[in-house]
Coordinates of C-alpha atoms in Angstrom, one line a residue:
X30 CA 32.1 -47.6 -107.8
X31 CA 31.1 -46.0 -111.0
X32 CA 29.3 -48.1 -114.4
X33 CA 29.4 -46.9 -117.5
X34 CA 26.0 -48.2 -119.3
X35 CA 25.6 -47.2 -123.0
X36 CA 22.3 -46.4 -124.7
X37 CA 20.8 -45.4 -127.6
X38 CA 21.6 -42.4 -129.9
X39 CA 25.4 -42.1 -128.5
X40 CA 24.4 -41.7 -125.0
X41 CA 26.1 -42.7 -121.9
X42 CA 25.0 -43.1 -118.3
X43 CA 27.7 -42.5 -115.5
X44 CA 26.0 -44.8 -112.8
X45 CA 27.0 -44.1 -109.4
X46 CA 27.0 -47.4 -107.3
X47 CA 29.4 -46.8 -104.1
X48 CA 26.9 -48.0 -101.3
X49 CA 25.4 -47.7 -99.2
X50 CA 25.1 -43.7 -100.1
X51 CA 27.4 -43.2 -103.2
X52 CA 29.6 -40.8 -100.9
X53 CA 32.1 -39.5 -102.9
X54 CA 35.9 -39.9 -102.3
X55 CA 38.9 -39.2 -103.8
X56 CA 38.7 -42.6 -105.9
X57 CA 34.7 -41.8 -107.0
X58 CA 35.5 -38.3 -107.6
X59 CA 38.8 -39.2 -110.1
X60 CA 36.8 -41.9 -111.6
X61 CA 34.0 -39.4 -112.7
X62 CA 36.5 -36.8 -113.8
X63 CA 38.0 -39.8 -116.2
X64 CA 34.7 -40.9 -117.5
X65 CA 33.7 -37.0 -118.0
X66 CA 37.1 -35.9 -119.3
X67 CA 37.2 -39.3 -121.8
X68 CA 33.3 -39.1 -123.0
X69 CA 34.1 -36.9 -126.6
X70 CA 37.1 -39.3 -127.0
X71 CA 34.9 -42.5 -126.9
X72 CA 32.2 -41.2 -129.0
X73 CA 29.7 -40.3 -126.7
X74 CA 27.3 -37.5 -127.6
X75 CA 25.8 -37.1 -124.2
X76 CA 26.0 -38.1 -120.5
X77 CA 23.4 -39.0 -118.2
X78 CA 24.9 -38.9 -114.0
X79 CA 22.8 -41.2 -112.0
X80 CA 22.3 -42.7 -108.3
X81 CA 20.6 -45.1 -106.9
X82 CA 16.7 -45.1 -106.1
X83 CA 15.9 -43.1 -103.4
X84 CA 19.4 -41.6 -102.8
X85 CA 21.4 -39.9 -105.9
X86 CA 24.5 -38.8 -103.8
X87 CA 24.9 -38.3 -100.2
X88 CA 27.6 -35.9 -100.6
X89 CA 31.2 -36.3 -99.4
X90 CA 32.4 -39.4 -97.7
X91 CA 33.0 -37.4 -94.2
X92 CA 33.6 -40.8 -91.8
X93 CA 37.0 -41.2 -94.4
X94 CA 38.0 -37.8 -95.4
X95 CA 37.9 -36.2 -91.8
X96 CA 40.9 -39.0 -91.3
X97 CA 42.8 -36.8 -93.7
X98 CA 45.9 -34.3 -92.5
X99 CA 45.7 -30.8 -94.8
X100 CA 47.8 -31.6 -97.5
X101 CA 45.8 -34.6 -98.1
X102 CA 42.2 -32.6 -98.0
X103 CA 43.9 -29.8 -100.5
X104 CA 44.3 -32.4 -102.6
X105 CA 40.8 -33.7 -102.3
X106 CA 39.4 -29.9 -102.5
X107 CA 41.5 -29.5 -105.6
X108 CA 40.5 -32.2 -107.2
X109 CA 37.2 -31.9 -106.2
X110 CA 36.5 -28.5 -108.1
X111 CA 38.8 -29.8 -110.9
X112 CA 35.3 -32.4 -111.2
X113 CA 33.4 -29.1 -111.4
X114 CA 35.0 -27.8 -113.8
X115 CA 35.3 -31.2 -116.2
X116 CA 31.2 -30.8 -115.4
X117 CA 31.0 -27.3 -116.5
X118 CA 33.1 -27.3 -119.2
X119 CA 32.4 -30.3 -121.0
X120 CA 31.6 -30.0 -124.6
X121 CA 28.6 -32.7 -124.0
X122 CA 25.2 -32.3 -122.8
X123 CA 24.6 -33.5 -119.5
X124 CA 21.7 -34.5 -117.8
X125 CA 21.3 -35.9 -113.6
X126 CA 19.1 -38.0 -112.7
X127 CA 18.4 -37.4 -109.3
X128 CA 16.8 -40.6 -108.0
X129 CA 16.3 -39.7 -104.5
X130 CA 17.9 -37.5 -101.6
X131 CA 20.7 -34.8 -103.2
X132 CA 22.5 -32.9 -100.2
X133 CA 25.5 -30.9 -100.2
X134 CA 28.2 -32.2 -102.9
X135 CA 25.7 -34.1 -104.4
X136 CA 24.0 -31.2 -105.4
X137 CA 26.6 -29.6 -106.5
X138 CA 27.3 -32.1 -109.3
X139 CA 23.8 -31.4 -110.5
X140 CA 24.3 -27.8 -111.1
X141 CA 26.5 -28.0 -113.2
X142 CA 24.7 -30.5 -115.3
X143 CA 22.4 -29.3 -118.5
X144 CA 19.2 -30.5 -116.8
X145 CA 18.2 -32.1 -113.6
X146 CA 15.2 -34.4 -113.5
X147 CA 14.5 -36.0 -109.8
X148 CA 12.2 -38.5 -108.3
X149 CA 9.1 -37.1 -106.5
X150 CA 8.7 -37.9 -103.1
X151 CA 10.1 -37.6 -99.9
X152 CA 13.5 -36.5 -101.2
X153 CA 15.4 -33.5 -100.1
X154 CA 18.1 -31.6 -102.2
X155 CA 20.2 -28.5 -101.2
X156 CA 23.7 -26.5 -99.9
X157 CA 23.3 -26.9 -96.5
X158 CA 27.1 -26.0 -96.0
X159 CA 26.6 -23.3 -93.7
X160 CA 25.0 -25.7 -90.9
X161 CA 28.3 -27.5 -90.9
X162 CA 30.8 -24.4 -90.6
X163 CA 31.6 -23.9 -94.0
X164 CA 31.2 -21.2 -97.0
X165 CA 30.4 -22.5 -100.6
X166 CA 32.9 -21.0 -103.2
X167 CA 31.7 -18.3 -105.8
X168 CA 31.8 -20.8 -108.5
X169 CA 29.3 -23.3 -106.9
X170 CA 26.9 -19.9 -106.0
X171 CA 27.3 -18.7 -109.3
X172 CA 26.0 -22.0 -110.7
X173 CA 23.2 -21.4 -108.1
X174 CA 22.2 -17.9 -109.1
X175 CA 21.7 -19.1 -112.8
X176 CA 19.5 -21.5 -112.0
X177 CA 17.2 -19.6 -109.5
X178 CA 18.2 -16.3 -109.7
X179 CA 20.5 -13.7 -107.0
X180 CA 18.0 -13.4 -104.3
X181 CA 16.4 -17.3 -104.0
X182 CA 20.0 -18.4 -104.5
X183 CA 21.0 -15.8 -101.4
X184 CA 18.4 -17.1 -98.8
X185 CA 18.7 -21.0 -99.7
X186 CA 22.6 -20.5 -99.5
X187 CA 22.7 -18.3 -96.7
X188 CA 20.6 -20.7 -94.6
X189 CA 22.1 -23.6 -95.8
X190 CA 18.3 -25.1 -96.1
X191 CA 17.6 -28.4 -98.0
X192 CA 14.5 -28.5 -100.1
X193 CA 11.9 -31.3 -100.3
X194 CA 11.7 -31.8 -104.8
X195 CA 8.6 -30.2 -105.1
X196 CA 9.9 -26.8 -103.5
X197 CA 13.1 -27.4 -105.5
X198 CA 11.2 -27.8 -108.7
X199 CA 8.5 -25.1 -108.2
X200 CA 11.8 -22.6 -107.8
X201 CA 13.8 -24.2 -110.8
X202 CA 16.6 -25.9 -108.8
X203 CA 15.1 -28.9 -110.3
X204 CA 13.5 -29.0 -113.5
X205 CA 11.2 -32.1 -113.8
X206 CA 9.7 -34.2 -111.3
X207 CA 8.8 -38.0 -112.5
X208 CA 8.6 -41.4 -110.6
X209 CA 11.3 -42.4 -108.8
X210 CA 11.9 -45.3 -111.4
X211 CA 11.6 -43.2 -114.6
X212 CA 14.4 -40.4 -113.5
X213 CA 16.8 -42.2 -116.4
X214 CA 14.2 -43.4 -119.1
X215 CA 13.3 -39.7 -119.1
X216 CA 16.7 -38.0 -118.9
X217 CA 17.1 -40.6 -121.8
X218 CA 14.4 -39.3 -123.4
X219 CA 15.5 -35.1 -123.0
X220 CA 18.5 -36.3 -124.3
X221 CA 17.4 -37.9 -127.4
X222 CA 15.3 -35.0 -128.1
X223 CA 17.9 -32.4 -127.5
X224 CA 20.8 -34.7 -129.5
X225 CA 18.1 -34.8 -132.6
X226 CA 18.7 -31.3 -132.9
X227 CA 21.1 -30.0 -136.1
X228 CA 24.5 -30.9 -133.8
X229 CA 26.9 -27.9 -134.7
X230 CA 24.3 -25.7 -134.0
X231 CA 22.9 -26.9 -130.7
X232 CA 26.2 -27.1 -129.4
X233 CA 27.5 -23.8 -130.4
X234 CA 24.4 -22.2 -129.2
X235 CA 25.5 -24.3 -125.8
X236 CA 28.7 -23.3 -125.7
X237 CA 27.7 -19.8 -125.6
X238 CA 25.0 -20.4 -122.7
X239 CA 26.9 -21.6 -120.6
X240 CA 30.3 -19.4 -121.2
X241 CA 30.1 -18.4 -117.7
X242 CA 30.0 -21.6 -116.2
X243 CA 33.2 -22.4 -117.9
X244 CA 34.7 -18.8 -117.0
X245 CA 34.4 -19.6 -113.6
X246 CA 36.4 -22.7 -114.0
X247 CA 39.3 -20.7 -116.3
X248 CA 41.5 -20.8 -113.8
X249 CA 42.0 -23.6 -111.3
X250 CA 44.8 -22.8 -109.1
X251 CA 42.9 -19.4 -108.9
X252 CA 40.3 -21.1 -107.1
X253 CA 40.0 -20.4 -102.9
X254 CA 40.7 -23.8 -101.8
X255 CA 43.1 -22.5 -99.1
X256 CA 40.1 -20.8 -96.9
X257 CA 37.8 -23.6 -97.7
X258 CA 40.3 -25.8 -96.1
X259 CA 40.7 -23.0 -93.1
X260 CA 36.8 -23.8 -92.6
X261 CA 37.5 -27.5 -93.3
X262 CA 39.7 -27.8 -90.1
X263 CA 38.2 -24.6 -87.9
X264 CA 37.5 -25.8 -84.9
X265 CA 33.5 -25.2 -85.3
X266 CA 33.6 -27.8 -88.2
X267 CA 35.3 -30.3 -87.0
X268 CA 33.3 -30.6 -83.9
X269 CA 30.5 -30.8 -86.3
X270 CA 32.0 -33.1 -88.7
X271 CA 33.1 -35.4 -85.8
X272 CA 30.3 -35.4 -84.1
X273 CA 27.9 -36.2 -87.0
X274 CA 30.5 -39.5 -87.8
X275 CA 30.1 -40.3 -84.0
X276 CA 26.4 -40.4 -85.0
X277 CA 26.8 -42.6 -87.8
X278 CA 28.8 -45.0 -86.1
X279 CA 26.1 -45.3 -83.7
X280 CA 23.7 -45.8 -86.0
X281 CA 21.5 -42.5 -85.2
X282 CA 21.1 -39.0 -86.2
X283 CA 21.6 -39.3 -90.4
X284 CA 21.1 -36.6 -92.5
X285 CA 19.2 -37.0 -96.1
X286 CA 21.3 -39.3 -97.8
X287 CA 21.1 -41.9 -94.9
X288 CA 25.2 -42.1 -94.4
X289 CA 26.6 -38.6 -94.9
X290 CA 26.3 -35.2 -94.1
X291 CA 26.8 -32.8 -96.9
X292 CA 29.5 -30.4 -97.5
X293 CA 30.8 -29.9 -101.3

């Protein structure tokens, strides 16, 4: 469900591997929060999050969590953005290497990463929440705005559009396209470069950059799961939801990502 490979120079790679479209779960999503939350611990200087080649993360498991009452989704939701916030607030450089197709809460992993490198080709990334029924939180905009600024941010959001990775790179949602086998042998290589750095300084300096991503995490009981799960369960959503599984099931109809349709 989730390897931990060790490289060079103290870094570690967080491999994804839940075929057939790493969908995350409750058990991926607590598994990365462990491997996250234990990095420092275990003497790791600095993460690499990876997929699989031509598909980084479909987004949420929908066919297994639209089986779950309310109480079960809060805790999903709420553990969920607790990921976010390990993400945002973790005192280790990050990188994603986005192999392939990135929709929905696959993307939102990556914002919250240092860098993002993905493959070129025909590989689409984006918050496309708003074709489902749903609204994405302030703190998943937020981390949107600082990486393409209010207005971009505003449109792509609003719209819920997916972007192929050269219209995500050319407006900074991505930043580095590379062959679809070198995504980890150069997040490995950004890495190295930024680890080489004199360490107290580069992370201070990084702890101050990206204050606000960690503000917007201060809090997590603060955070609005209550009217995400209101559009979880509206009745516009879960026609949506249940049709796209029907879909699936039949074998038709997939969205990027092959096996699930995004929502955070």
């Amino acid at each position: 469900m989730l390897d931990r490979i060790d490289h060079d120079h103290g870094i570690r790679e967080l491999h994804l591997a839940r075929p057939p479209a790493n969908a995350l779960n409750p058990e991926l999503v607590q598994a990365l929060r462990n491997a996250i939350d234990s990095a420092p611990t275990d003497g790791v200087s600095g993460l690499i999050l990876s997929g699989a080649p031509g598909l980084f993360s479909g987004g949420l498991d929908v066919p297994s969590l639209i089986q779950l009452d309310r109480d079960q989704m809060e805790r999903f939701w709420r553990q969920f953005f607790a990921l976010c916030a390990e993400l945002a607030r973790s005192p280790l450089p990050i990188v994603a290497a986005i192999g392939g197709h990135s929709p929905a809460g696959g993307a939102v992993l990556t914002l919250f990463c240092d860098y993002r490198i993905m493959a070129h080709g025909p590989f689409q990334i984006g918050l496309n929440e708003v074709q489902v029924g749903l609204v994405a939180p302030e703190c998943i905009q937020l981390a949107m705005r600082r990486l393409i600024g209010a207005y971009p941010a505003e449109r792509l959001l609003v719209s819920g559009k997916m972007l192929d990775a050269e219209s995500a790179h050319r407006i900074g949602l991505v930043d580095e396209l590379v062959g679809v086998d070198d995504v980890v042998t150069r997040a490995k290589v950004w890495l190295g470069e930024l680890l080489a750095l004199p360490r107290h300084a580069m992370l201070a300096t990084r702890r101050i950059a990206r204050a606000d991503l960690a503000a917007a995490f201060a809090d997590l009981d603060a955070l609005p799961v209550d009217d995400f799960l209101d559009g979880w369960f509206s009745d516009h959503a879960q026609q949506v939801l249940r049709a796209l599984v029907a879909r699936l099931k039949g074998g038709g109809g997939e969205a990027p990502g092959h096996r699930t349709q995004g929502t955070p």
